[in-house]
Amino acid sequence: MSEELEYLKVLLYASQVEAQKLRKQKEEKDALLKTFQVKLEVEALGNLPAQRNLSEDISKREIQSLKKQVTVLKEEIGLEGSKLAIANAVQEQLKTDLADEKEKCRFTREVTKLYQMNIQLDQPSRDQVADYLQFEIRTVKEVLRQKEEELEKLMAENKYNYFENCAEKCRIQEETSAARREADLLRDEMKTLVKNMNAKSEELLGQLRDSTEKCEEMEIDCNIQLLELQKRHELLNYYASLG
């Protein structure tokens, strides 16, 4: 029985270690997402295709992380099912043992009752048999009491482990949901950032087009003024040659 309890404790410890591993993976993921966000903001105006690729890469990482977390939760549920099956099997065995001990106790009571009614059996001595039966009754009662205490202890431990594991699973599920909500929020923020950067890029392109048009107009004006200066210079040379 102690081996079964130790096995349940080992499974519970493994579940706690796995939960700690999930929390560490979440922290690493958060740090990676923050790094990607800073890099995206720095390179925003110069590399829009890279931004889109980065957003897709982060989304894929989030999906893979969530799939891993779902797989871990499924494995934990499977482990809990196995532990529950083991506990149920142990409990059924204890119930069977208790039933056997109760049957033995009932049989000894019947035999003692027969002797008290002065029914002679093929035994050497009535007093010896009565003493032996009383000793057996005390032994069976003691074993029965120990079995009942062991069963109550096991049921209490199983109940405690069940509620503790349920609380741990609920906490992990809440953390997973929070991570999923945070990932969705970050993804929306990235979409908004890309949208704003696209708008800013369009604005800059518009300003560049306006500047280009102004430069072209200024170039045309300069060419016209240059032609006028050339004509004046030619006229001056002509009048100078006449004089």
Short mmCIF file of C-alpha atoms in Angstrom, two decimals:
data_model
loop_
_atom_site.label_atom_id
_atom_site.label_comp_id
_atom_site.label_asym_id
_atom_site.label_seq_id
_atom_site.Cartn_x
_atom_site.Cartn_y
_atom_site.Cartn_z
CA MET A 1 0.00 0.00 0.00
CA SER A 2 2.85 2.40 0.82
CA GLU A 3 4.33 1.70 -2.63
CA GLU A 4 1.05 2.79 -4.26
CA LEU A 5 1.06 6.01 -2.22
CA GLU A 6 4.68 6.69 -3.15
CA TYR A 7 3.80 6.12 -6.80
CA LEU A 8 0.93 8.62 -6.55
CA LYS A 9 3.24 11.14 -4.88
CA VAL A 10 5.81 10.70 -7.68
CA LEU A 11 3.13 11.30 -10.30
CA LEU A 12 1.98 14.42 -8.46
CA TYR A 13 5.56 15.72 -8.30
CA ALA A 14 5.99 15.04 -12.04
CA SER A 15 2.83 17.06 -12.70
CA GLN A 16 4.19 19.96 -10.64
CA VAL A 17 7.54 19.84 -12.50
CA GLU A 18 5.70 19.89 -15.83
CA ALA A 19 3.68 22.91 -14.67
CA GLN A 20 6.90 24.72 -13.72
CA LYS A 21 8.28 23.87 -17.17
CA LEU A 22 5.21 25.39 -18.81
CA ARG A 23 5.62 28.59 -16.78
CA LYS A 24 9.28 28.84 -17.83
CA GLN A 25 8.35 28.32 -21.49
CA LYS A 26 5.76 31.08 -21.17
CA GLU A 27 8.35 33.48 -19.74
CA GLU A 28 10.79 32.67 -22.57
CA LYS A 29 8.02 33.17 -25.10
CA ASP A 30 7.10 36.56 -23.62
CA ALA A 31 10.74 37.69 -23.77
CA LEU A 32 11.02 36.51 -27.37
CA LEU A 33 7.83 38.33 -28.37
CA LYS A 34 9.05 41.56 -26.77
CA THR A 35 12.35 41.25 -28.67
CA PHE A 36 10.49 40.71 -31.92
CA GLN A 37 8.26 43.71 -31.22
CA VAL A 38 11.24 46.02 -30.60
CA LYS A 39 12.96 44.76 -33.73
CA LEU A 40 9.77 45.27 -35.70
CA GLU A 41 9.40 48.86 -34.49
CA VAL A 42 13.05 49.67 -35.31
CA GLU A 43 12.92 48.28 -38.84
CA ALA A 44 9.33 49.36 -39.49
CA LEU A 45 9.82 52.00 -42.20
CA GLY A 46 12.57 50.25 -44.11
CA ASN A 47 11.41 46.68 -44.53
CA LEU A 48 7.65 46.10 -44.81
CA PRO A 49 7.98 42.59 -46.37
CA ALA A 50 10.21 41.59 -43.46
CA GLN A 51 7.56 42.91 -41.07
CA ARG A 52 4.92 40.74 -42.64
CA ASN A 53 7.23 37.72 -42.50
CA LEU A 54 8.02 38.49 -38.87
CA SER A 55 4.34 38.74 -38.01
CA GLU A 56 3.68 35.39 -39.70
CA ASP A 57 6.66 33.83 -37.90
CA ILE A 58 5.42 35.06 -34.51
CA SER A 59 1.92 33.76 -35.27
CA LYS A 60 3.37 30.35 -36.17
CA ARG A 61 5.42 30.31 -32.98
CA GLU A 62 2.32 31.17 -30.95
CA ILE A 63 0.31 28.42 -32.63
CA GLN A 64 3.08 25.87 -32.03
CA SER A 65 3.40 26.95 -28.39
CA LEU A 66 -0.36 26.66 -27.83
CA LYS A 67 -0.38 23.22 -29.50
CA LYS A 68 2.43 22.09 -27.19
CA GLN A 69 0.52 23.38 -24.17
CA VAL A 70 -2.63 21.54 -25.30
CA THR A 71 -0.56 18.35 -25.75
CA VAL A 72 0.89 18.73 -22.25
CA LEU A 73 -2.58 19.24 -20.77
CA LYS A 74 -3.83 16.12 -22.59
CA GLU A 75 -0.88 14.13 -21.23
CA GLU A 76 -1.59 15.43 -17.72
CA ILE A 77 -5.23 14.45 -18.07
CA GLY A 78 -4.08 10.97 -19.15
CA LEU A 79 -1.77 10.74 -16.13
CA GLU A 80 -4.59 11.84 -13.82
CA GLY A 81 -6.81 9.17 -15.36
CA SER A 82 -4.12 6.53 -14.77
CA LYS A 83 -3.62 7.65 -11.17
CA LEU A 84 -7.38 7.60 -10.60
CA ALA A 85 -7.59 4.09 -12.07
CA ILE A 86 -4.77 2.92 -9.77
CA ALA A 87 -6.43 4.50 -6.75
CA ASN A 88 -9.77 2.92 -7.66
CA ALA A 89 -8.11 -0.49 -8.08
CA VAL A 90 -6.40 -0.18 -4.69
CA GLN A 91 -9.66 0.93 -3.10
CA GLU A 92 -11.54 -2.00 -4.62
CA GLN A 93 -8.86 -4.40 -3.34
CA LEU A 94 -9.17 -2.93 0.15
CA LYS A 95 -12.94 -3.28 -0.01
CA THR A 96 -12.50 -6.92 -1.03
CA ASP A 97 -10.09 -7.51 1.85
CA LEU A 98 -12.52 -5.88 4.26
CA ALA A 99 -15.36 -8.03 2.99
CA ASP A 100 -13.23 -11.17 3.47
CA GLU A 101 -12.26 -10.14 6.99
CA LYS A 102 -15.88 -9.37 7.85
CA GLU A 103 -16.89 -12.80 6.55
CA LYS A 104 -14.23 -14.43 8.71
CA CYS A 105 -15.43 -12.45 11.70
CA ARG A 106 -19.02 -13.48 11.04
CA PHE A 107 -17.99 -17.13 10.77
CA THR A 108 -16.09 -17.05 14.05
CA ARG A 109 -19.06 -15.41 15.75
CA GLU A 110 -21.33 -18.19 14.48
CA VAL A 111 -18.95 -20.86 15.70
CA THR A 112 -18.67 -19.19 19.11
CA LYS A 113 -22.44 -18.97 19.29
CA LEU A 114 -22.73 -22.70 18.61
CA TYR A 115 -20.38 -23.47 21.47
CA GLN A 116 -22.29 -21.17 23.77
CA MET A 117 -25.44 -23.17 22.94
CA ASN A 118 -23.62 -26.32 24.15
CA ILE A 119 -23.39 -27.89 20.69
CA GLN A 120 -20.57 -30.42 20.84
CA LEU A 121 -18.06 -30.47 18.00
CA ASP A 122 -15.23 -32.86 17.31
CA GLN A 123 -12.64 -30.88 19.24
CA PRO A 124 -10.38 -32.05 22.07
CA SER A 125 -11.51 -29.41 24.56
CA ARG A 126 -14.42 -27.00 24.54
CA ASP A 127 -12.57 -24.43 26.63
CA GLN A 128 -9.48 -24.60 24.44
CA VAL A 129 -11.52 -24.14 21.29
CA ALA A 130 -13.42 -21.23 22.85
CA ASP A 131 -10.16 -19.56 23.86
CA TYR A 132 -8.77 -20.10 20.40
CA LEU A 133 -11.87 -18.68 18.75
CA GLN A 134 -11.83 -15.63 21.01
CA PHE A 135 -8.19 -15.09 20.12
CA GLU A 136 -9.06 -15.38 16.42
CA ILE A 137 -11.92 -12.91 16.87
CA ARG A 138 -9.61 -10.38 18.48
CA THR A 139 -7.04 -10.91 15.73
CA VAL A 140 -9.61 -10.51 12.97
CA LYS A 141 -11.04 -7.38 14.61
CA GLU A 142 -7.57 -5.86 14.88
CA VAL A 143 -6.81 -6.64 11.22
CA LEU A 144 -10.21 -5.28 10.24
CA ARG A 145 -9.57 -2.07 12.20
CA GLN A 146 -6.16 -1.63 10.54
CA LYS A 147 -7.68 -2.19 7.11
CA GLU A 148 -10.40 0.37 7.78
CA GLU A 149 -7.85 2.93 8.99
CA GLU A 150 -5.68 2.29 5.94
CA LEU A 151 -8.66 2.65 3.62
CA GLU A 152 -9.76 5.91 5.27
CA LYS A 153 -6.23 7.29 5.05
CA LEU A 154 -5.92 6.34 1.38
CA MET A 155 -9.32 7.82 0.54
CA ALA A 156 -8.39 11.07 2.32
CA GLU A 157 -5.05 11.27 0.48
CA ASN A 158 -6.69 10.51 -2.86
CA LYS A 159 -9.31 13.19 -2.22
CA TYR A 160 -6.61 15.72 -1.29
CA ASN A 161 -4.48 14.86 -4.35
CA TYR A 162 -7.52 15.02 -6.60
CA PHE A 163 -8.50 18.52 -5.50
CA GLU A 164 -4.87 19.68 -5.56
CA ASN A 165 -4.37 18.37 -9.09
CA CYS A 166 -7.65 19.93 -10.20
CA ALA A 167 -6.54 23.28 -8.81
CA GLU A 168 -3.16 22.96 -10.57
CA LYS A 169 -4.80 22.07 -13.88
CA CYS A 170 -7.23 24.97 -13.57
CA ARG A 171 -4.33 27.31 -12.86
CA ILE A 172 -2.40 26.03 -15.89
CA GLN A 173 -5.49 26.38 -18.06
CA GLU A 174 -5.97 29.94 -16.82
CA GLU A 175 -2.32 30.74 -17.60
CA THR A 176 -2.69 29.19 -21.04
CA SER A 177 -5.83 31.23 -21.70
CA ALA A 178 -4.06 34.37 -20.49
CA ALA A 179 -1.11 33.62 -22.76
CA ARG A 180 -3.48 33.06 -25.68
CA ARG A 181 -5.26 36.35 -24.96
CA GLU A 182 -1.93 38.13 -24.67
CA ALA A 183 -0.79 36.61 -27.96
CA ASP A 184 -4.01 37.73 -29.65
CA LEU A 185 -3.58 41.21 -28.21
CA LEU A 186 0.02 41.37 -29.37
CA ARG A 187 -1.00 40.13 -32.81
CA ASP A 188 -3.66 42.86 -33.01
CA GLU A 189 -1.11 45.43 -31.91
CA MET A 190 1.28 44.23 -34.60
CA LYS A 191 -1.46 44.47 -37.21
CA THR A 192 -2.23 48.01 -36.05
CA LEU A 193 1.47 48.85 -36.12
CA VAL A 194 1.87 47.49 -39.64
CA LYS A 195 -1.24 49.40 -40.71
CA ASN A 196 0.12 52.63 -39.22
CA MET A 197 3.50 52.03 -40.82
CA ASN A 198 1.86 51.43 -44.17
CA ALA A 199 -0.07 54.68 -43.76
CA LYS A 200 3.15 56.46 -42.79
CA SER A 201 4.92 54.97 -45.78
CA GLU A 202 2.13 56.15 -48.06
CA GLU A 203 2.39 59.60 -46.52
CA LEU A 204 6.15 59.66 -47.06
CA LEU A 205 5.72 58.43 -50.63
CA GLY A 206 3.17 61.20 -51.21
CA GLN A 207 5.58 63.78 -49.85
CA LEU A 208 8.33 62.32 -52.03
CA ARG A 209 6.09 62.57 -55.10
CA ASP A 210 5.22 66.17 -54.23
CA SER A 211 8.90 66.99 -53.77
CA THR A 212 9.73 65.31 -57.07
CA GLU A 213 7.05 67.30 -58.87
CA LYS A 214 8.32 70.53 -57.31
CA CYS A 215 11.86 69.68 -58.35
CA GLU A 216 10.69 69.01 -61.87
CA GLU A 217 8.82 72.34 -61.95
CA MET A 218 11.88 74.15 -60.60
CA GLU A 219 14.04 72.45 -63.22
CA ILE A 220 11.67 73.59 -65.97
CA ASP A 221 11.73 77.14 -64.59
CA CYS A 222 15.52 77.07 -64.47
CA ASN A 223 15.69 75.84 -68.05
CA ILE A 224 13.33 78.61 -69.17
CA GLN A 225 15.37 81.25 -67.36
CA LEU A 226 18.55 79.79 -68.84
CA LEU A 227 17.08 80.04 -72.33
CA GLU A 228 16.05 83.64 -71.69
CA LEU A 229 19.55 84.47 -70.47
CA GLN A 230 21.04 82.83 -73.54
CA LYS A 231 18.76 84.87 -75.80
CA ARG A 232 19.69 88.10 -74.01
CA HIS A 233 23.34 87.20 -74.28
CA GLU A 234 22.97 86.58 -78.00
CA LEU A 235 21.14 89.91 -78.43
CA LEU A 236 23.85 91.75 -76.53
CA ASN A 237 26.51 90.16 -78.68
CA TYR A 238 24.57 91.07 -81.80
CA TYR A 239 24.19 94.73 -80.81
CA ALA A 240 27.80 94.81 -79.78
CA SER A 241 28.87 93.60 -83.22
CA LEU A 242 26.78 96.32 -84.89
CA GLY A 243 28.31 99.07 -82.82
#
